[in-house]
Tab-separated table of C-alpha atoms and ligand atoms in Angstrom:
chain	number	residue	atom	x	y	z
A	1	UNK	CA	-12.095	-14.614	-4.824
A	2	UNK	CA	-10.099	-14.803	-1.787
A	3	UNK	CA	-9.339	-13.213	1.593
A	4	UNK	CA	-6.290	-14.229	2.905
A	5	UNK	CA	-3.921	-12.034	5.693
A	6	UNK	CA	0.320	-11.205	5.729
A	7	UNK	CA	2.514	-13.236	7.561
A	8	UNK	CA	5.375	-11.184	6.150
A	9	UNK	CA	6.815	-8.468	4.450
A	10	UNK	CA	10.428	-8.779	3.858
A	11	UNK	CA	13.230	-6.898	0.989
A	12	UNK	CA	14.333	-9.239	-0.742
A	13	UNK	CA	16.207	-7.072	-3.799
A	14	UNK	CA	16.506	-3.096	-4.036
A	15	UNK	CA	12.497	-1.973	-4.425
A	16	UNK	CA	11.416	-5.936	-4.549
A	17	UNK	CA	9.306	-7.190	-1.462
A	18	UNK	CA	8.440	-10.787	-0.688
A	19	UNK	CA	5.321	-12.053	1.041
A	20	UNK	CA	4.215	-14.574	2.279
A	21	UNK	CA	0.757	-15.091	3.336
A	22	UNK	CA	-1.936	-17.412	5.108
A	23	UNK	CA	-2.416	-20.403	2.487
A	24	UNK	CA	-6.687	-20.880	1.620
A	25	UNK	CA	-7.245	-24.476	2.737
A	26	UNK	CA	-6.936	-26.986	-0.479
A	27	UNK	CA	-4.957	-24.127	-2.669
A	28	UNK	CA	-3.388	-26.064	-5.549
A	29	UNK	CA	-1.971	-24.607	-8.588
A	30	UNK	CA	0.367	-25.318	-10.958
A	31	UNK	CA	4.530	-23.486	-10.504
A	32	UNK	CA	4.298	-20.397	-13.042
A	33	UNK	CA	0.399	-19.436	-12.184
A	34	UNK	CA	-0.489	-16.296	-11.569
A	35	UNK	CA	-3.706	-14.480	-10.056
A	36	UNK	CA	-4.694	-11.016	-9.387
A	37	UNK	CA	-4.661	-8.994	-6.026
A	38	UNK	CA	-6.704	-6.707	-4.885
A	39	UNK	CA	-6.273	-4.983	-1.949
A	40	UNK	CA	-9.917	-3.077	0.128
A	41	UNK	CA	-8.608	0.832	-0.848
A	42	UNK	CA	-10.680	3.195	-2.357
A	43	UNK	CA	-8.495	4.454	-5.309
A	44	UNK	CA	-7.897	0.616	-6.041
A	45	UNK	CA	-11.537	-1.362	-6.025
A	46	UNK	CA	-11.675	-3.123	-9.115
A	47	UNK	CA	-8.291	-3.018	-10.236
A	48	UNK	CA	-6.776	-6.286	-9.401
A	49	UNK	CA	-2.528	-6.638	-10.495
A	50	UNK	CA	-1.187	-9.534	-11.300
A	51	UNK	CA	1.668	-11.269	-9.303
A	52	UNK	CA	3.011	-14.528	-9.700
A	53	UNK	CA	3.101	-17.264	-7.256
A	54	UNK	CA	6.642	-17.975	-6.142
A	55	UNK	CA	5.612	-20.571	-3.321
A	56	UNK	CA	5.320	-24.594	-3.407
A	57	UNK	CA	2.032	-26.671	-3.087
A	58	UNK	CA	4.178	-27.935	-0.309
A	59	UNK	CA	4.465	-24.695	1.938
A	60	UNK	CA	2.233	-24.405	3.872
A	61	UNK	CA	1.639	-20.729	2.808
A	62	UNK	CA	1.095	-18.639	-0.651
A	63	UNK	CA	4.258	-16.468	-1.376
A	64	UNK	CA	4.758	-13.412	-4.002
A	65	UNK	CA	7.572	-11.489	-4.220
A	66	UNK	CA	6.650	-8.126	-6.031
A	67	UNK	CA	8.725	-5.181	-7.232
A	68	UNK	CA	7.516	-1.599	-6.675
A	69	UNK	CA	8.376	1.299	-9.640
A	70	UNK	CA	10.005	4.535	-7.552
A	71	UNK	CA	8.409	5.980	-10.595
A	72	UNK	CA	4.814	5.548	-10.058
A	73	UNK	CA	1.920	6.322	-7.134
A	74	UNK	CA	0.543	2.702	-8.015
A	75	UNK	CA	-0.439	-0.481	-6.860
A	76	UNK	CA	2.456	-1.925	-5.837
A	77	UNK	CA	3.963	1.114	-3.922
A	78	UNK	CA	0.939	1.093	-1.975
A	79	UNK	CA	0.655	-2.554	-1.320
A	80	UNK	CA	4.453	-2.696	-0.389
A	81	UNK	CA	3.086	-0.078	2.976
A	82	UNK	CA	1.032	-3.275	3.944
A	83	UNK	CA	2.369	-5.293	6.886
A	84	UNK	CA	1.394	-8.713	8.441
A	85	UNK	CA	-2.103	-8.710	9.601
A	86	UNK	CA	-3.688	-7.029	6.771
A	87	UNK	CA	-5.000	-8.759	4.403
A	88	UNK	CA	-5.080	-9.213	0.257
A	89	UNK	CA	-7.909	-10.915	-1.988
A	90	UNK	CA	-6.454	-13.086	-4.509
A	91	UNK	CA	-8.538	-14.103	-7.365
A	92	UNK	CA	-8.374	-17.101	-9.725
A	93	UNK	CA	-5.534	-18.452	-10.534
A	94	UNK	CA	-4.397	-18.264	-14.880
A	95	UNK	CA	-1.475	-18.235	-16.779
A	96	UNK	CA	0.587	-19.423	-19.465
A	97	UNK	CA	3.997	-20.017	-18.550
A	98	UNK	CA	4.303	-23.673	-16.887
A	99	UNK	CA	6.613	-26.125	-17.813
A	100	UNK	CA	6.786	-27.562	-20.825
A	101	UNK	CA	10.436	-29.859	-20.767
A	102	UNK	CA	13.851	-28.494	-21.216
A	103	UNK	CA	14.810	-25.532	-21.917
A	104	UNK	CA	16.168	-22.955	-21.958
A	105	UNK	CA	14.708	-19.648	-19.550
A	106	UNK	CA	15.022	-15.956	-20.665
A	107	UNK	CA	14.294	-13.538	-17.455
A	108	UNK	CA	14.166	-9.531	-16.808
A	109	UNK	CA	14.067	-8.152	-13.438
A	110	UNK	CA	10.880	-9.542	-12.054
A	111	UNK	CA	10.160	-11.803	-14.668
A	112	UNK	CA	11.620	-13.899	-13.016
A	113	UNK	CA	9.516	-15.107	-10.762
A	114	UNK	CA	7.067	-17.833	-12.955
A	115	UNK	CA	10.578	-18.658	-12.892
A	116	UNK	CA	11.179	-19.332	-9.763
A	117	UNK	CA	8.622	-21.136	-8.987
A	118	UNK	CA	8.683	-24.311	-11.782
A	119	UNK	CA	12.563	-24.325	-10.630
A	120	UNK	CA	11.893	-24.661	-6.734
A	121	UNK	CA	9.160	-27.626	-8.064
A	122	UNK	CA	12.258	-28.883	-10.581
A	123	UNK	CA	14.881	-29.294	-7.903
A	124	UNK	CA	11.798	-30.461	-5.135
A	125	UNK	CA	11.975	-33.458	-8.113
A	126	UNK	CA	15.251	-34.321	-8.273
A	127	UNK	CA	17.124	-31.097	-10.016
A	128	UNK	CA	17.152	-28.615	-12.490
A	129	UNK	CA	19.015	-30.490	-15.161
A	130	UNK	CA	19.929	-28.896	-18.179
A	131	UNK	CA	17.199	-26.610	-18.274
A	132	UNK	CA	19.624	-22.651	-18.304
A	133	UNK	CA	18.862	-19.215	-17.170
A	134	UNK	CA	19.767	-16.085	-18.731
A	135	UNK	CA	18.425	-13.654	-15.981
A	136	UNK	CA	18.951	-9.394	-16.373
A	137	UNK	CA	19.062	-7.228	-14.415
A	138	UNK	CA	20.252	-3.271	-14.130
A	139	UNK	CA	22.221	-3.719	-10.722
A	140	UNK	CA	23.414	-6.506	-9.074
A	141	UNK	CA	21.240	-5.059	-6.433
A	142	UNK	CA	18.217	-5.750	-9.010
A	143	UNK	CA	18.579	-9.589	-8.641
A	144	UNK	CA	16.220	-11.635	-7.414
A	145	UNK	CA	16.995	-14.644	-5.707
A	146	UNK	CA	20.793	-14.732	-6.100
A	147	UNK	CA	22.207	-16.554	-4.132
A	148	UNK	CA	19.079	-19.878	-3.891
A	149	UNK	CA	19.472	-19.198	-7.995
A	150	UNK	CA	23.817	-20.120	-7.429
A	151	UNK	CA	22.758	-22.925	-5.836
A	152	UNK	CA	20.240	-24.366	-7.893
A	153	UNK	CA	22.105	-24.284	-11.119
A	154	UNK	CA	25.236	-25.001	-9.389
A	155	UNK	CA	26.281	-28.745	-11.532
A	156	UNK	CA	25.299	-26.441	-14.844
A	157	UNK	CA	26.595	-23.922	-16.906
A	158	UNK	CA	23.869	-22.859	-18.925
A	159	UNK	CA	23.740	-19.656	-16.391
A	160	UNK	CA	24.397	-16.733	-17.165
A	161	UNK	CA	23.123	-12.869	-14.890
A	162	UNK	CA	23.566	-10.226	-17.243
A	163	UNK	CA	23.913	-6.204	-15.745
A	164	UNK	CA	22.924	-3.824	-18.057
A	165	UNK	CA	23.774	-1.204	-15.521
A	166	UNK	CA	26.539	-2.238	-13.695
A	167	UNK	CA	29.867	-4.030	-14.719
A	168	UNK	CA	31.339	-6.702	-12.476
A	169	UNK	CA	33.448	-9.418	-12.452
A	170	UNK	CA	31.832	-12.661	-13.587
A	171	UNK	CA	28.840	-11.009	-14.516
A	172	UNK	CA	28.180	-10.648	-18.262
A	173	UNK	CA	27.079	-7.256	-19.120
A	174	UNK	CA	24.371	-5.814	-21.270
A	175	UNK	CA	20.725	-7.158	-22.262
A	176	UNK	CA	19.871	-10.637	-23.059
A	177	UNK	CA	21.167	-10.527	-27.320
A	178	UNK	CA	20.845	-12.757	-29.847
A	179	UNK	CA	24.469	-14.025	-29.745
A	180	UNK	CA	23.334	-14.994	-26.106
A	181	UNK	CA	21.268	-16.598	-26.784
A	182	UNK	CA	22.928	-18.134	-30.255
A	183	UNK	CA	25.467	-18.883	-27.631
A	184	UNK	CA	23.173	-20.995	-25.083
A	185	UNK	CA	20.358	-22.278	-27.347
A	186	UNK	CA	20.859	-25.959	-27.727
A	187	UNK	CA	18.947	-27.618	-30.610
A	188	UNK	CA	15.301	-28.976	-28.996
A	189	UNK	CA	15.243	-26.623	-26.438
A	190	UNK	CA	11.925	-24.787	-25.278
A	191	UNK	CA	12.453	-20.985	-24.485
A	192	UNK	CA	10.669	-19.390	-21.482
A	193	UNK	CA	10.591	-15.881	-21.994
A	194	UNK	CA	9.680	-13.662	-18.511
A	195	UNK	CA	9.889	-9.743	-18.728
A	196	UNK	CA	8.772	-6.478	-19.847
A	197	UNK	CA	6.627	-6.603	-23.421
A	198	UNK	CA	9.288	-5.054	-25.174
A	199	UNK	CA	11.626	-8.147	-23.591
A	200	UNK	CA	9.496	-10.482	-24.421
A	201	UNK	CA	8.880	-9.601	-27.886
A	202	UNK	CA	12.898	-9.033	-29.038
A	203	UNK	CA	13.096	-12.744	-28.144
A	204	UNK	CA	10.833	-14.054	-28.928
A	205	UNK	CA	10.592	-12.945	-32.287
A	206	UNK	CA	14.859	-14.023	-32.371
A	207	UNK	CA	13.625	-17.331	-31.415
A	208	UNK	CA	11.604	-17.607	-34.269
A	209	UNK	CA	13.978	-16.615	-36.591
A	210	UNK	CA	16.287	-19.170	-34.715
A	211	UNK	CA	13.556	-21.512	-36.580
A	212	UNK	CA	11.565	-22.154	-33.231
A	213	UNK	CA	7.660	-23.075	-34.105
A	214	UNK	CA	5.317	-21.190	-31.456
A	215	UNK	CA	4.975	-24.408	-29.558
A	216	UNK	CA	8.654	-24.172	-28.278
A	217	UNK	CA	8.115	-20.325	-27.274
A	218	UNK	CA	6.424	-19.693	-23.673
A	219	UNK	CA	5.474	-16.268	-22.800
A	220	UNK	CA	2.518	-15.216	-21.708
A	221	UNK	CA	-0.134	-14.168	-23.956
B	301	FAD	C1	1.277	-12.504	-15.563
B	301	FAD	C2	1.088	-11.329	-14.955
B	301	FAD	C3	2.533	-12.103	-13.756
B	301	FAD	C4	3.115	-10.372	-12.534
B	301	FAD	N1	3.992	-11.306	-12.212
B	301	FAD	C5	4.713	-10.086	-11.164
B	301	FAD	C6	5.396	-10.854	-9.712
B	301	FAD	O1	5.487	-12.380	-9.748
B	301	FAD	N2	5.748	-9.678	-9.284
B	301	FAD	C7	5.743	-8.166	-10.440
B	301	FAD	O2	6.631	-7.651	-9.325
B	301	FAD	N3	5.458	-7.779	-11.463
B	301	FAD	C8	4.294	-8.950	-11.575
B	301	FAD	N4	3.761	-8.723	-12.946
B	301	FAD	C9	3.777	-7.254	-13.221
B	301	FAD	C10	3.112	-5.731	-11.970
B	301	FAD	O3	1.305	-7.138	-12.592
B	301	FAD	C11	3.395	-4.687	-12.858
B	301	FAD	O4	3.916	-4.156	-12.255
B	301	FAD	C12	2.015	-4.195	-11.694
B	301	FAD	O5	1.040	-4.407	-11.904
B	301	FAD	C13	2.026	-2.556	-12.040
B	301	FAD	O6	1.960	-2.099	-11.378
B	301	FAD	P1	1.620	-0.413	-10.969
B	301	FAD	O7	0.298	-0.055	-10.175
B	301	FAD	O8	2.175	-0.322	-9.271
B	301	FAD	O9	2.766	0.373	-11.535
B	301	FAD	P2	2.294	0.625	-12.831
B	301	FAD	O10	1.880	2.270	-12.445
B	301	FAD	O11	1.014	0.435	-13.309
B	301	FAD	O12	3.724	1.529	-13.648
B	301	FAD	C14	5.035	1.527	-12.602
B	301	FAD	C15	5.949	1.393	-13.654
B	301	FAD	O13	7.066	0.459	-14.010
B	301	FAD	C16	6.531	0.220	-15.504
B	301	FAD	N5	6.864	-1.475	-15.523
B	301	FAD	C17	5.575	-2.035	-15.266
B	301	FAD	N6	5.364	-3.077	-15.139
B	301	FAD	C18	6.839	-3.791	-15.326
B	301	FAD	C19	7.754	-4.808	-15.482
B	301	FAD	N7	6.853	-5.998	-15.371
B	301	FAD	N8	8.642	-4.533	-16.219
B	301	FAD	C20	9.148	-3.102	-16.181
B	301	FAD	N9	9.447	-2.051	-15.604
B	301	FAD	C21	7.620	-2.199	-15.384
B	301	FAD	C22	5.406	0.685	-16.035
B	301	FAD	O14	5.693	1.170	-17.158
B	301	FAD	C23	5.469	2.256	-15.293
B	301	FAD	O15	6.215	2.834	-16.078
B	301	FAD	C24	3.294	-9.539	-13.532
B	301	FAD	C25	2.258	-9.351	-14.949
B	301	FAD	C26	1.838	-9.962	-15.598
B	301	FAD	C27	0.787	-9.784	-16.903
C-alpha cells in the first residue's frame, strides 16, 4: 500500500471532486484500472473503496474523480472534506475495463472514469478514432468533463450526451436504451459498459441479444 499526499481537491461537477495526489516513484498502470483507497479514520479502518485512475502514466501526479452521494454518510462524504497536504492510502491496481479495440462506450455518471483515462491515452496516441460514446447523466451539471469530452470527439459523430432529468437543446433525453444502441453500434464494435450495477446488467443483456459475445462486452466483473 502506498501513502500519498493530496496535491489538490477541486469540484468538477455536481458532487464530483477531482483529487490530484502524489505519484509514487515508478508507478505505472493500464488506463482504465482502479485501486482501493483507504483513509486513516477510525470509522473507515479496513474499509477501502474502489476508484479509477483518470490521469496518464506521463503525468507526474495521480488523479481520481470522486462522486459523493448526498443521501449517504459514507466514505466519499468524508473523503471530499480532505485537503491538500492530507494523505490517503492506495492499494494494488485491479480492473477489467481496459482498451481492447474500437467500440462503443456506454457510461452513466461516475462510470465515465475508466473511459476518461482510456480516451486521454488514445488522444495521446493520435485520437479517439472510430470509438463512440453514449454518456448518460441526470442533468447537465452532473456531467464530468463535458468540455474535454466534446473536444476529444470533435472529429467523430458517435458522441451522445443524454440527460434523464433535464430536457436541454442539443442533448438526448432519457436513459441509454436498446434503440440508442441499435442506432450507434457498428458491426465489429466492442461494447464497454460502466455505471451502476443495473445499468451494466441491462445494457450487457441487450448487447448479447444483439449478438455480441462475452469477449466483445467489457465491464467490471
Ligand atoms: C472498479 C470500480 C471503480 C470505481 N471507480 C469510481 C470512480 O472513479 N469514481 C467514483 O466516484 N466512484 C467510483 N466507483 C464507485 C465508488 O467506489 C462508490 O461510489 C463508493 O465506494 C461509495 O462509497 P460511499 O461509502 O461513499 O457510499 P455508499 O454509502 O456505499 O453508497 C452511497 C449511495 O450511492 C449509491 N451508489 C454507490 N455507488 C454508486 C454508483 N457508482 N452509481 C450510482 N449509485 C451509487 C448507493 O446505492 C447508495 O445509495 C467505482 C467502483 C468500482 C467497483
